[in-house]
């Protein structure tokens, strides 16, 4: 089992951060292993699916994540079973005038020999990659200029 936990503080209100991550078609903007993400519907709700083209460790594959839990402004859980079981939990909470954004990723590589043999490697890669994903998310949101549901987050003064 692969288990990765990481978090970052983003200098934006919880509502802004949630609005951005809740737009599942934007996942490929901040998760660099995703070449493309296409949500089945907008706005997101429990049952919404997002089809992803994934590039990981030199392999290309597709997965479909489904939203299995969603508490606006607080939490979202996505899950898939193919090509192997993955669950990603995003949690948000107000922190020091901004947002603490946390991710817990759990994956079970399954029968695929490539993923099974690479499980220890994938844990380390997952940890490093998700730290990078959160740095990217933080940078995008703190720089501003990101359109959210018909509104735009303005640039911060001095940027």
Tab-separated table of N, CA and C in Angstrom:
chain	number	residue	atom	x	y	z
A	1	UNK	N	0.855	-1.187	0.000
A	1	UNK	CA	0.000	0.000	0.000
A	1	UNK	C	0.889	1.235	0.000
A	2	UNK	N	0.552	2.166	-0.842
A	2	UNK	CA	1.240	3.449	-0.906
A	2	UNK	C	0.405	4.450	-0.111
A	3	UNK	N	1.063	5.168	0.799
A	3	UNK	CA	0.366	6.159	1.620
A	3	UNK	C	1.219	7.426	1.642
A	4	UNK	N	0.641	8.520	1.165
A	4	UNK	CA	1.338	9.795	1.102
A	4	UNK	C	0.458	10.865	1.737
A	5	UNK	N	1.047	11.659	2.621
A	5	UNK	CA	0.346	12.803	3.224
A	5	UNK	C	1.234	14.024	3.094
A	6	UNK	N	0.647	15.139	2.687
A	6	UNK	CA	1.387	16.383	2.627
A	6	UNK	C	0.399	17.551	2.694
A	7	UNK	N	0.910	18.722	3.040
A	7	UNK	CA	0.033	19.893	3.127
A	7	UNK	C	0.843	21.157	2.871
A	8	UNK	N	0.121	22.229	2.604
A	8	UNK	CA	0.738	23.536	2.421
A	8	UNK	C	-0.243	24.607	2.864
A	9	UNK	N	0.290	25.745	3.245
A	9	UNK	CA	-0.547	26.892	3.583
A	9	UNK	C	-0.588	27.797	2.369
A	10	UNK	N	-1.792	28.145	1.939
A	10	UNK	CA	-1.996	28.988	0.762
A	10	UNK	C	-2.584	30.311	1.226
A	11	UNK	N	-1.986	31.394	0.787
A	11	UNK	CA	-2.417	32.729	1.197
A	11	UNK	C	-3.633	33.178	0.373
A	12	UNK	N	-4.710	32.427	0.534
A	12	UNK	CA	-5.999	32.708	-0.102
A	12	UNK	C	-7.088	32.169	0.822
A	13	UNK	N	-8.266	32.772	0.782
A	13	UNK	CA	-9.372	32.259	1.605
A	13	UNK	C	-9.756	30.831	1.185
A	14	UNK	N	-10.279	30.089	2.134
A	14	UNK	CA	-10.717	28.712	1.886
A	14	UNK	C	-11.647	28.651	0.678
A	15	UNK	N	-12.562	29.611	0.555
A	15	UNK	CA	-13.539	29.593	-0.534
A	15	UNK	C	-12.850	29.636	-1.895
A	16	UNK	N	-11.783	30.442	-2.027
A	16	UNK	CA	-11.059	30.539	-3.297
A	16	UNK	C	-10.333	29.232	-3.611
A	17	UNK	N	-9.676	28.669	-2.613
A	17	UNK	CA	-8.918	27.435	-2.829
A	17	UNK	C	-9.877	26.301	-3.179
A	18	UNK	N	-10.975	26.196	-2.453
A	18	UNK	CA	-11.928	25.121	-2.738
A	18	UNK	C	-12.534	25.290	-4.129
A	19	UNK	N	-12.888	26.516	-4.502
A	19	UNK	CA	-13.473	26.752	-5.826
A	19	UNK	C	-12.530	26.272	-6.925
A	20	UNK	N	-11.242	26.493	-6.742
A	20	UNK	CA	-10.269	26.084	-7.756
A	20	UNK	C	-10.123	24.561	-7.805
A	21	UNK	N	-9.904	23.905	-6.671
A	21	UNK	CA	-9.705	22.447	-6.697
A	21	UNK	C	-11.003	21.709	-6.993
A	22	UNK	N	-12.140	22.344	-6.740
A	22	UNK	CA	-13.442	21.748	-7.011
A	22	UNK	C	-13.744	21.707	-8.511
A	23	UNK	N	-13.046	22.508	-9.290
A	23	UNK	CA	-13.183	22.482	-10.743
A	23	UNK	C	-12.250	21.386	-11.260
A	24	UNK	N	-12.763	20.176	-11.336
A	24	UNK	CA	-11.936	19.002	-11.610
A	24	UNK	C	-11.266	19.029	-12.981
A	25	UNK	N	-11.793	19.789	-13.912
A	25	UNK	CA	-11.146	19.910	-15.220
A	25	UNK	C	-9.824	20.667	-15.131
A	26	UNK	N	-9.573	21.305	-13.988
A	26	UNK	CA	-8.328	22.052	-13.795
A	26	UNK	C	-7.252	21.237	-13.088
A	27	UNK	N	-7.538	19.987	-12.752
A	27	UNK	CA	-6.556	19.176	-12.024
A	27	UNK	C	-5.214	19.123	-12.736
A	28	UNK	N	-5.236	19.044	-14.066
A	28	UNK	CA	-3.981	18.944	-14.808
A	28	UNK	C	-3.175	20.241	-14.758
A	29	UNK	N	-3.777	21.339	-14.319
A	29	UNK	CA	-3.046	22.593	-14.165
A	29	UNK	C	-2.099	22.556	-12.971
A	30	UNK	N	-2.430	21.768	-11.959
A	30	UNK	CA	-1.588	21.751	-10.755
A	30	UNK	C	-1.057	20.368	-10.397
A	31	UNK	N	-1.542	19.316	-11.029
A	31	UNK	CA	-1.010	17.966	-10.806
A	31	UNK	C	-0.272	17.577	-12.078
A	32	UNK	N	1.062	17.617	-12.028
A	32	UNK	CA	1.846	17.529	-13.254
A	32	UNK	C	1.903	16.150	-13.902
A	33	UNK	N	1.452	15.099	-13.244
A	33	UNK	CA	1.413	13.794	-13.907
A	33	UNK	C	0.166	13.651	-14.771
A	34	UNK	N	-0.744	14.609	-14.671
A	34	UNK	CA	-1.961	14.576	-15.472
A	34	UNK	C	-1.769	15.411	-16.733
A	35	UNK	N	-1.840	14.749	-17.887
A	35	UNK	CA	-1.715	15.455	-19.160
A	35	UNK	C	-3.018	16.163	-19.498
A	36	UNK	N	-4.140	15.591	-19.043
A	36	UNK	CA	-5.452	16.173	-19.326
A	36	UNK	C	-6.455	15.631	-18.318
A	37	UNK	N	-7.385	16.489	-17.915
A	37	UNK	CA	-8.477	16.101	-17.015
A	37	UNK	C	-9.780	16.644	-17.584
A	38	UNK	N	-10.791	15.776	-17.667
A	38	UNK	CA	-12.084	16.184	-18.205
A	38	UNK	C	-13.174	15.737	-17.242
A	39	UNK	N	-13.863	16.704	-16.647
A	39	UNK	CA	-14.927	16.399	-15.690
A	39	UNK	C	-16.223	16.063	-16.428
A	40	UNK	N	-17.005	15.163	-15.842
A	40	UNK	CA	-18.269	14.755	-16.450
A	40	UNK	C	-19.340	15.824	-16.328
A	41	UNK	N	-19.161	16.746	-15.375
A	41	UNK	CA	-20.163	17.790	-15.175
A	41	UNK	C	-19.591	18.906	-14.322
A	42	UNK	N	-20.280	20.024	-14.355
A	42	UNK	CA	-19.949	21.156	-13.504
A	42	UNK	C	-21.271	21.830	-13.156
A	43	UNK	N	-21.516	22.146	-11.914
A	43	UNK	CA	-20.602	22.050	-10.778
A	43	UNK	C	-20.409	20.610	-10.300
A	44	UNK	N	-19.329	20.435	-9.549
A	44	UNK	CA	-18.973	19.140	-9.003
A	44	UNK	C	-19.951	18.747	-7.895
A	45	UNK	N	-20.255	17.466	-7.839
A	45	UNK	CA	-21.102	16.910	-6.773
A	45	UNK	C	-20.643	15.478	-6.529
A	46	UNK	N	-21.162	14.833	-5.489
A	46	UNK	CA	-20.869	13.412	-5.282
A	46	UNK	C	-21.372	12.669	-6.520
A	47	UNK	N	-20.522	11.823	-7.078
A	47	UNK	CA	-20.859	11.090	-8.292
A	47	UNK	C	-20.217	11.664	-9.546
A	48	UNK	N	-19.733	12.920	-9.485
A	48	UNK	CA	-19.034	13.501	-10.626
A	48	UNK	C	-17.794	12.659	-10.902
A	49	UNK	N	-17.504	12.457	-12.185
A	49	UNK	CA	-16.328	11.701	-12.593
A	49	UNK	C	-15.384	12.623	-13.354
A	50	UNK	N	-14.091	12.328	-13.242
A	50	UNK	CA	-13.094	13.060	-14.012
A	50	UNK	C	-12.177	12.054	-14.689
A	51	UNK	N	-12.141	12.129	-16.030
A	51	UNK	CA	-11.269	11.262	-16.824
A	51	UNK	C	-9.914	11.937	-16.946
A	52	UNK	N	-8.857	11.193	-16.640
A	52	UNK	CA	-7.497	11.723	-16.659
A	52	UNK	C	-6.617	10.914	-17.589
A	53	UNK	N	-5.768	11.633	-18.333
A	53	UNK	CA	-4.663	10.995	-19.038
A	53	UNK	C	-3.451	11.192	-18.145
A	54	UNK	N	-2.831	10.082	-17.723
A	54	UNK	CA	-1.773	10.096	-16.723
A	54	UNK	C	-0.446	9.684	-17.354
A	55	UNK	N	0.618	10.373	-16.952
A	55	UNK	CA	1.977	9.989	-17.339
A	55	UNK	C	2.772	9.845	-16.038
A	56	UNK	N	3.184	8.616	-15.718
A	56	UNK	CA	3.871	8.345	-14.455
A	56	UNK	C	4.980	7.330	-14.692
A	57	UNK	N	6.192	7.692	-14.303
A	57	UNK	CA	7.358	6.811	-14.409
A	57	UNK	C	7.509	6.231	-15.809
A	58	UNK	N	7.349	7.077	-16.809
A	58	UNK	CA	7.521	6.647	-18.182
A	58	UNK	C	6.359	5.866	-18.759
A	59	UNK	N	5.300	5.712	-18.001
A	59	UNK	CA	4.116	4.975	-18.461
A	59	UNK	C	2.976	5.955	-18.694
A	60	UNK	N	2.169	5.678	-19.708
A	60	UNK	CA	0.962	6.448	-19.976
A	60	UNK	C	-0.236	5.545	-19.758
A	61	UNK	N	-1.231	6.058	-19.059
A	61	UNK	CA	-2.466	5.310	-18.855
A	61	UNK	C	-3.589	6.289	-18.560
A	62	UNK	N	-4.778	5.770	-18.481
A	62	UNK	CA	-5.939	6.600	-18.166
A	62	UNK	C	-6.583	6.087	-16.892
A	63	UNK	N	-7.204	7.015	-16.175
A	63	UNK	CA	-8.036	6.601	-15.051
A	63	UNK	C	-9.252	7.506	-14.994
A	64	UNK	N	-10.254	7.056	-14.277
A	64	UNK	CA	-11.441	7.856	-14.039
A	64	UNK	C	-11.646	7.916	-12.536
A	65	UNK	N	-11.508	9.112	-11.997
A	65	UNK	CA	-11.754	9.330	-10.570
A	65	UNK	C	-13.214	9.707	-10.382
A	66	UNK	N	-13.798	9.246	-9.281
A	66	UNK	CA	-15.172	9.607	-8.949
A	66	UNK	C	-15.186	10.303	-7.596
A	67	UNK	N	-15.948	11.374	-7.501
A	67	UNK	CA	-16.114	12.078	-6.228
A	67	UNK	C	-17.031	11.224	-5.356
A	68	UNK	N	-16.501	10.752	-4.220
A	68	UNK	CA	-17.288	9.897	-3.326
A	68	UNK	C	-17.706	10.628	-2.053
A	69	UNK	N	-17.028	11.727	-1.740
A	69	UNK	CA	-17.421	12.599	-0.623
A	69	UNK	C	-17.126	14.028	-1.047
A	70	UNK	N	-17.990	14.950	-0.603
A	70	UNK	CA	-17.761	16.362	-0.928
A	70	UNK	C	-18.477	17.225	0.103
A	71	UNK	N	-17.687	17.994	0.831
A	71	UNK	CA	-18.207	18.991	1.769
A	71	UNK	C	-17.653	20.331	1.314
A	72	UNK	N	-18.455	21.151	0.621
A	72	UNK	CA	-17.942	22.412	0.078
A	72	UNK	C	-17.183	23.235	1.120
A	73	UNK	N	-16.013	23.701	0.693
A	73	UNK	CA	-15.179	24.520	1.560
A	73	UNK	C	-14.394	23.744	2.596
A	74	UNK	N	-14.562	22.419	2.637
A	74	UNK	CA	-13.885	21.649	3.673
A	74	UNK	C	-13.161	20.398	3.190
A	75	UNK	N	-13.819	19.588	2.336
A	75	UNK	CA	-13.253	18.266	2.050
A	75	UNK	C	-13.817	17.696	0.741
A	76	UNK	N	-12.954	16.966	0.039
A	76	UNK	CA	-13.395	16.213	-1.130
A	76	UNK	C	-12.568	14.936	-1.197
A	77	UNK	N	-13.243	13.830	-1.515
A	77	UNK	CA	-12.574	12.534	-1.653
A	77	UNK	C	-12.890	11.990	-3.037
A	78	UNK	N	-11.823	11.611	-3.755
A	78	UNK	CA	-11.954	11.032	-5.090
A	78	UNK	C	-11.385	9.624	-5.053
A	79	UNK	N	-11.984	8.729	-5.848
A	79	UNK	CA	-11.548	7.331	-5.820
A	79	UNK	C	-11.628	6.729	-7.217
A	80	UNK	N	-10.713	5.796	-7.495
A	80	UNK	CA	-10.748	4.986	-8.711
A	80	UNK	C	-10.291	3.576	-8.377
A	81	UNK	N	-10.639	2.639	-9.233
A	81	UNK	CA	-10.194	1.247	-9.074
A	81	UNK	C	-9.271	0.822	-10.211
A	82	UNK	N	-9.181	1.632	-11.285
A	82	UNK	CA	-8.398	1.244	-12.453
A	82	UNK	C	-7.451	2.344	-12.879
A	83	UNK	N	-6.239	2.044	-13.266
A	83	UNK	CA	-5.694	0.697	-13.425
A	83	UNK	C	-5.352	0.031	-12.096
A	84	UNK	N	-5.400	0.812	-10.996
A	84	UNK	CA	-5.268	0.247	-9.657
A	84	UNK	C	-6.014	1.163	-8.697
A	85	UNK	N	-6.300	0.658	-7.514
A	85	UNK	CA	-7.102	1.409	-6.543
A	85	UNK	C	-6.333	2.616	-6.003
A	86	UNK	N	-6.964	3.787	-6.096
A	86	UNK	CA	-6.396	5.033	-5.579
A	86	UNK	C	-7.508	5.816	-4.902
A	87	UNK	N	-7.184	6.409	-3.773
A	87	UNK	CA	-8.097	7.351	-3.119
A	87	UNK	C	-7.301	8.595	-2.756
A	88	UNK	N	-7.816	9.753	-3.166
A	88	UNK	CA	-7.197	11.039	-2.845
A	88	UNK	C	-8.185	11.840	-2.010
A	89	UNK	N	-7.722	12.317	-0.863
A	89	UNK	CA	-8.546	13.132	0.028
A	89	UNK	C	-7.939	14.519	0.109
A	90	UNK	N	-8.736	15.535	-0.221
A	90	UNK	CA	-8.322	16.927	-0.112
A	90	UNK	C	-9.073	17.526	1.065
A	91	UNK	N	-8.338	18.122	2.005
A	91	UNK	CA	-8.965	18.773	3.157
A	91	UNK	C	-8.483	20.207	3.257
A	92	UNK	N	-9.397	21.107	3.585
A	92	UNK	CA	-9.090	22.525	3.682
A	92	UNK	C	-9.560	23.045	5.023
A	93	UNK	N	-8.759	23.950	5.612
A	93	UNK	CA	-9.187	24.624	6.827
A	93	UNK	C	-8.541	26.003	6.880
A	94	UNK	N	-9.257	26.935	7.481
A	94	UNK	CA	-8.729	28.289	7.626
A	94	UNK	C	-7.503	28.244	8.524
A	95	UNK	N	-6.462	28.994	8.128
A	95	UNK	CA	-5.216	29.012	8.899
A	95	UNK	C	-4.487	30.328	8.665
A	96	UNK	N	-4.308	31.089	9.711
A	96	UNK	CA	-3.511	32.319	9.668
A	96	UNK	C	-3.897	33.226	8.505
A	97	UNK	N	-5.184	33.443	8.314
A	97	UNK	CA	-5.647	34.331	7.266
A	97	UNK	C	-5.629	33.715	5.878
A	98	UNK	N	-5.289	32.447	5.775
A	98	UNK	CA	-5.257	31.754	4.496
A	98	UNK	C	-5.917	30.392	4.637
A	99	UNK	N	-5.370	29.420	3.919
A	99	UNK	CA	-5.946	28.072	3.906
A	99	UNK	C	-4.846	27.042	4.093
A	100	UNK	N	-5.069	26.087	4.979
A	100	UNK	CA	-4.217	24.913	5.070
A	100	UNK	C	-4.860	23.869	4.169
A	101	UNK	N	-4.141	23.496	3.103
A	101	UNK	CA	-4.634	22.512	2.142
A	101	UNK	C	-3.828	21.240	2.330
A	102	UNK	N	-4.513	20.149	2.659
A	102	UNK	CA	-3.849	18.872	2.923
A	102	UNK	C	-4.345	17.812	1.951
A	103	UNK	N	-3.438	16.914	1.592
A	103	UNK	CA	-3.762	15.807	0.696
A	103	UNK	C	-3.320	14.514	1.357
A	104	UNK	N	-4.184	13.515	1.306
A	104	UNK	CA	-3.821	12.149	1.683
A	104	UNK	C	-4.089	11.301	0.451
A	105	UNK	N	-3.054	10.615	-0.016
A	105	UNK	CA	-3.166	9.747	-1.179
A	105	UNK	C	-2.883	8.326	-0.732
A	106	UNK	N	-3.802	7.421	-1.045
A	106	UNK	CA	-3.614	6.003	-0.742
A	106	UNK	C	-3.816	5.230	-2.037
A	107	UNK	N	-2.885	4.347	-2.335
A	107	UNK	CA	-2.964	3.559	-3.564
A	107	UNK	C	-2.579	2.121	-3.286
A	108	UNK	N	-3.262	1.220	-3.941
A	108	UNK	CA	-2.967	-0.207	-3.851
A	108	UNK	C	-2.624	-0.672	-5.258
A	109	UNK	N	-1.325	-0.854	-5.561
A	109	UNK	CA	-0.925	-1.166	-6.929
A	109	UNK	C	-1.577	-2.396	-7.542
A	110	UNK	N	-2.004	-3.366	-6.766
A	110	UNK	CA	-2.702	-4.513	-7.324
A	110	UNK	C	-1.787	-5.497	-8.005
A	111	UNK	N	-2.314	-6.170	-9.020
A	111	UNK	CA	-1.619	-7.283	-9.651
A	111	UNK	C	-0.570	-6.859	-10.675
A	112	UNK	N	-0.602	-5.625	-11.126
A	112	UNK	CA	0.356	-5.185	-12.136
A	112	UNK	C	1.775	-5.317	-11.590
A	113	UNK	N	2.593	-6.142	-12.258
A	113	UNK	CA	3.951	-6.365	-11.764
A	113	UNK	C	4.771	-5.080	-11.771
A	114	UNK	N	4.551	-4.210	-12.763
A	114	UNK	CA	5.289	-2.947	-12.814
A	114	UNK	C	5.038	-2.146	-11.540
A	115	UNK	N	3.776	-1.975	-11.180
A	115	UNK	CA	3.445	-1.166	-10.016
A	115	UNK	C	3.744	-1.903	-8.711
A	116	UNK	N	3.534	-3.216	-8.680
A	116	UNK	CA	3.777	-3.989	-7.464
A	116	UNK	C	5.260	-3.962	-7.091
A	117	UNK	N	6.128	-4.218	-8.045
A	117	UNK	CA	7.566	-4.206	-7.768
A	117	UNK	C	8.061	-2.802	-7.450
A	118	UNK	N	7.401	-1.818	-8.006
A	118	UNK	CA	7.829	-0.441	-7.803
A	118	UNK	C	7.180	0.250	-6.626
A	119	UNK	N	6.452	-0.480	-5.778
A	119	UNK	CA	5.706	0.147	-4.675
A	119	UNK	C	6.576	1.037	-3.782
A	120	UNK	N	7.747	0.583	-3.311
A	120	UNK	CA	8.572	1.477	-2.485
A	120	UNK	C	9.028	2.720	-3.253
A	121	UNK	N	9.345	2.529	-4.520
A	121	UNK	CA	9.752	3.666	-5.345
A	121	UNK	C	8.572	4.621	-5.520
A	122	UNK	N	7.400	4.062	-5.799
A	122	UNK	CA	6.212	4.891	-6.012
A	122	UNK	C	5.835	5.694	-4.769
A	123	UNK	N	6.073	5.141	-3.585
A	123	UNK	CA	5.782	5.886	-2.355
A	123	UNK	C	6.654	7.132	-2.285
A	124	UNK	N	7.943	6.977	-2.545
A	124	UNK	CA	8.852	8.128	-2.530
A	124	UNK	C	8.538	9.114	-3.632
A	125	UNK	N	8.270	8.601	-4.822
A	125	UNK	CA	7.914	9.464	-5.947
A	125	UNK	C	6.617	10.201	-5.635
A	126	UNK	N	5.635	9.485	-5.099
A	126	UNK	CA	4.349	10.102	-4.760
A	126	UNK	C	4.505	11.232	-3.762
A	127	UNK	N	5.326	11.004	-2.764
A	127	UNK	CA	5.560	12.030	-1.741
A	127	UNK	C	6.203	13.277	-2.359
A	128	UNK	N	7.238	13.062	-3.147
A	128	UNK	CA	7.915	14.202	-3.802
A	128	UNK	C	6.994	14.896	-4.793
A	129	UNK	N	6.277	14.107	-5.590
A	129	UNK	CA	5.405	14.681	-6.607
A	129	UNK	C	4.299	15.508	-5.969
A	130	UNK	N	3.658	14.981	-4.903
A	130	UNK	CA	2.558	15.737	-4.308
A	130	UNK	C	3.043	16.997	-3.612
A	131	UNK	N	4.236	16.976	-3.061
A	131	UNK	CA	4.790	18.230	-2.529
A	131	UNK	C	4.941	19.235	-3.660
A	132	UNK	N	5.394	18.772	-4.814
A	132	UNK	CA	5.516	19.636	-5.983
A	132	UNK	C	4.168	20.119	-6.486
A	133	UNK	N	3.168	19.225	-6.482
A	133	UNK	CA	1.821	19.615	-6.914
A	133	UNK	C	1.284	20.737	-6.021
A	134	UNK	N	1.505	20.594	-4.710
A	134	UNK	CA	0.992	21.615	-3.788
A	134	UNK	C	1.750	22.925	-3.923
A	135	UNK	N	3.055	22.863	-4.217
A	135	UNK	CA	3.797	24.108	-4.494
A	135	UNK	C	3.222	24.800	-5.727
A	136	UNK	N	2.906	24.008	-6.732
A	136	UNK	CA	2.334	24.550	-7.965
A	136	UNK	C	0.965	25.169	-7.701
A	137	UNK	N	0.125	24.478	-6.945
A	137	UNK	CA	-1.201	24.998	-6.588
A	137	UNK	C	-1.068	26.306	-5.820
A	138	UNK	N	-0.199	26.328	-4.827
A	138	UNK	CA	0.036	27.521	-4.009
A	138	UNK	C	0.476	28.693	-4.890
A	139	UNK	N	1.435	28.437	-5.764
A	139	UNK	CA	1.958	29.489	-6.637
A	139	UNK	C	0.859	30.044	-7.544
A	140	UNK	N	0.069	29.155	-8.148
A	140	UNK	CA	-1.009	29.595	-9.048
A	140	UNK	C	-2.026	30.462	-8.305
A	141	UNK	N	-2.446	30.015	-7.138
A	141	UNK	CA	-3.488	30.739	-6.419
A	141	UNK	C	-2.976	32.024	-5.774
A	142	UNK	N	-1.754	32.006	-5.276
A	142	UNK	CA	-1.234	33.213	-4.635
A	142	UNK	C	-0.836	34.286	-5.648
A	143	UNK	N	-0.498	33.895	-6.864
A	143	UNK	CA	-0.166	34.873	-7.896
A	143	UNK	C	-1.424	35.576	-8.394
A	144	UNK	N	-2.573	34.920	-8.240
A	144	UNK	CA	-3.836	35.519	-8.683
A	144	UNK	C	-4.022	35.385	-10.176
A	145	UNK	N	-5.034	36.066	-10.675
A	145	UNK	CA	-5.334	36.008	-12.093
A	145	UNK	C	-5.947	34.689	-12.523
A	146	UNK	N	-6.423	33.882	-11.581
A	146	UNK	CA	-7.038	32.593	-11.883
A	146	UNK	C	-8.546	32.765	-11.876
A	147	UNK	N	-9.193	32.468	-12.989
A	147	UNK	CA	-10.650	32.598	-13.082
A	147	UNK	C	-11.317	31.458	-12.323
A	148	UNK	N	-12.285	31.806	-11.498
A	148	UNK	CA	-13.035	30.817	-10.725
A	148	UNK	C	-14.524	31.065	-10.927
A	149	UNK	N	-15.212	30.088	-11.502
A	149	UNK	CA	-16.658	30.163	-11.668
A	149	UNK	C	-17.142	31.571	-11.988
A	150	UNK	N	-16.766	32.055	-13.139
A	150	UNK	CA	-17.195	33.364	-13.634
A	150	UNK	C	-16.667	34.537	-12.833
A	151	UNK	N	-15.688	34.318	-11.996
A	151	UNK	CA	-15.029	35.426	-11.318
A	151	UNK	C	-13.531	35.203	-11.417
A	152	UNK	N	-12.777	36.213	-11.221
A	152	UNK	CA	-11.334	36.079	-11.320
A	152	UNK	C	-10.719	36.487	-9.998
A	153	UNK	N	-9.750	35.683	-9.514
A	153	UNK	CA	-9.020	36.059	-8.318
A	153	UNK	C	-8.035	37.142	-8.755
A	154	UNK	N	-8.140	38.332	-8.200
A	154	UNK	CA	-7.238	39.406	-8.630
A	154	UNK	C	-5.814	39.158	-8.155
A	155	UNK	N	-4.868	39.778	-8.872
A	155	UNK	CA	-3.480	39.719	-8.429
A	155	UNK	C	-3.347	40.440	-7.101
A	156	UNK	N	-2.485	39.904	-6.252
A	156	UNK	CA	-2.228	40.563	-4.970
A	156	UNK	C	-1.414	41.822	-5.214
A	157	UNK	N	-1.610	42.808	-4.378
A	157	UNK	CA	-0.848	44.044	-4.491
A	157	UNK	C	0.646	43.732	-4.384
A	158	UNK	N	1.435	44.359	-5.232
A	158	UNK	CA	2.878	44.180	-5.180
A	158	UNK	C	3.384	43.016	-6.005
A	159	UNK	N	2.480	42.260	-6.658
A	159	UNK	CA	2.932	41.115	-7.482
A	159	UNK	C	2.891	41.529	-8.930
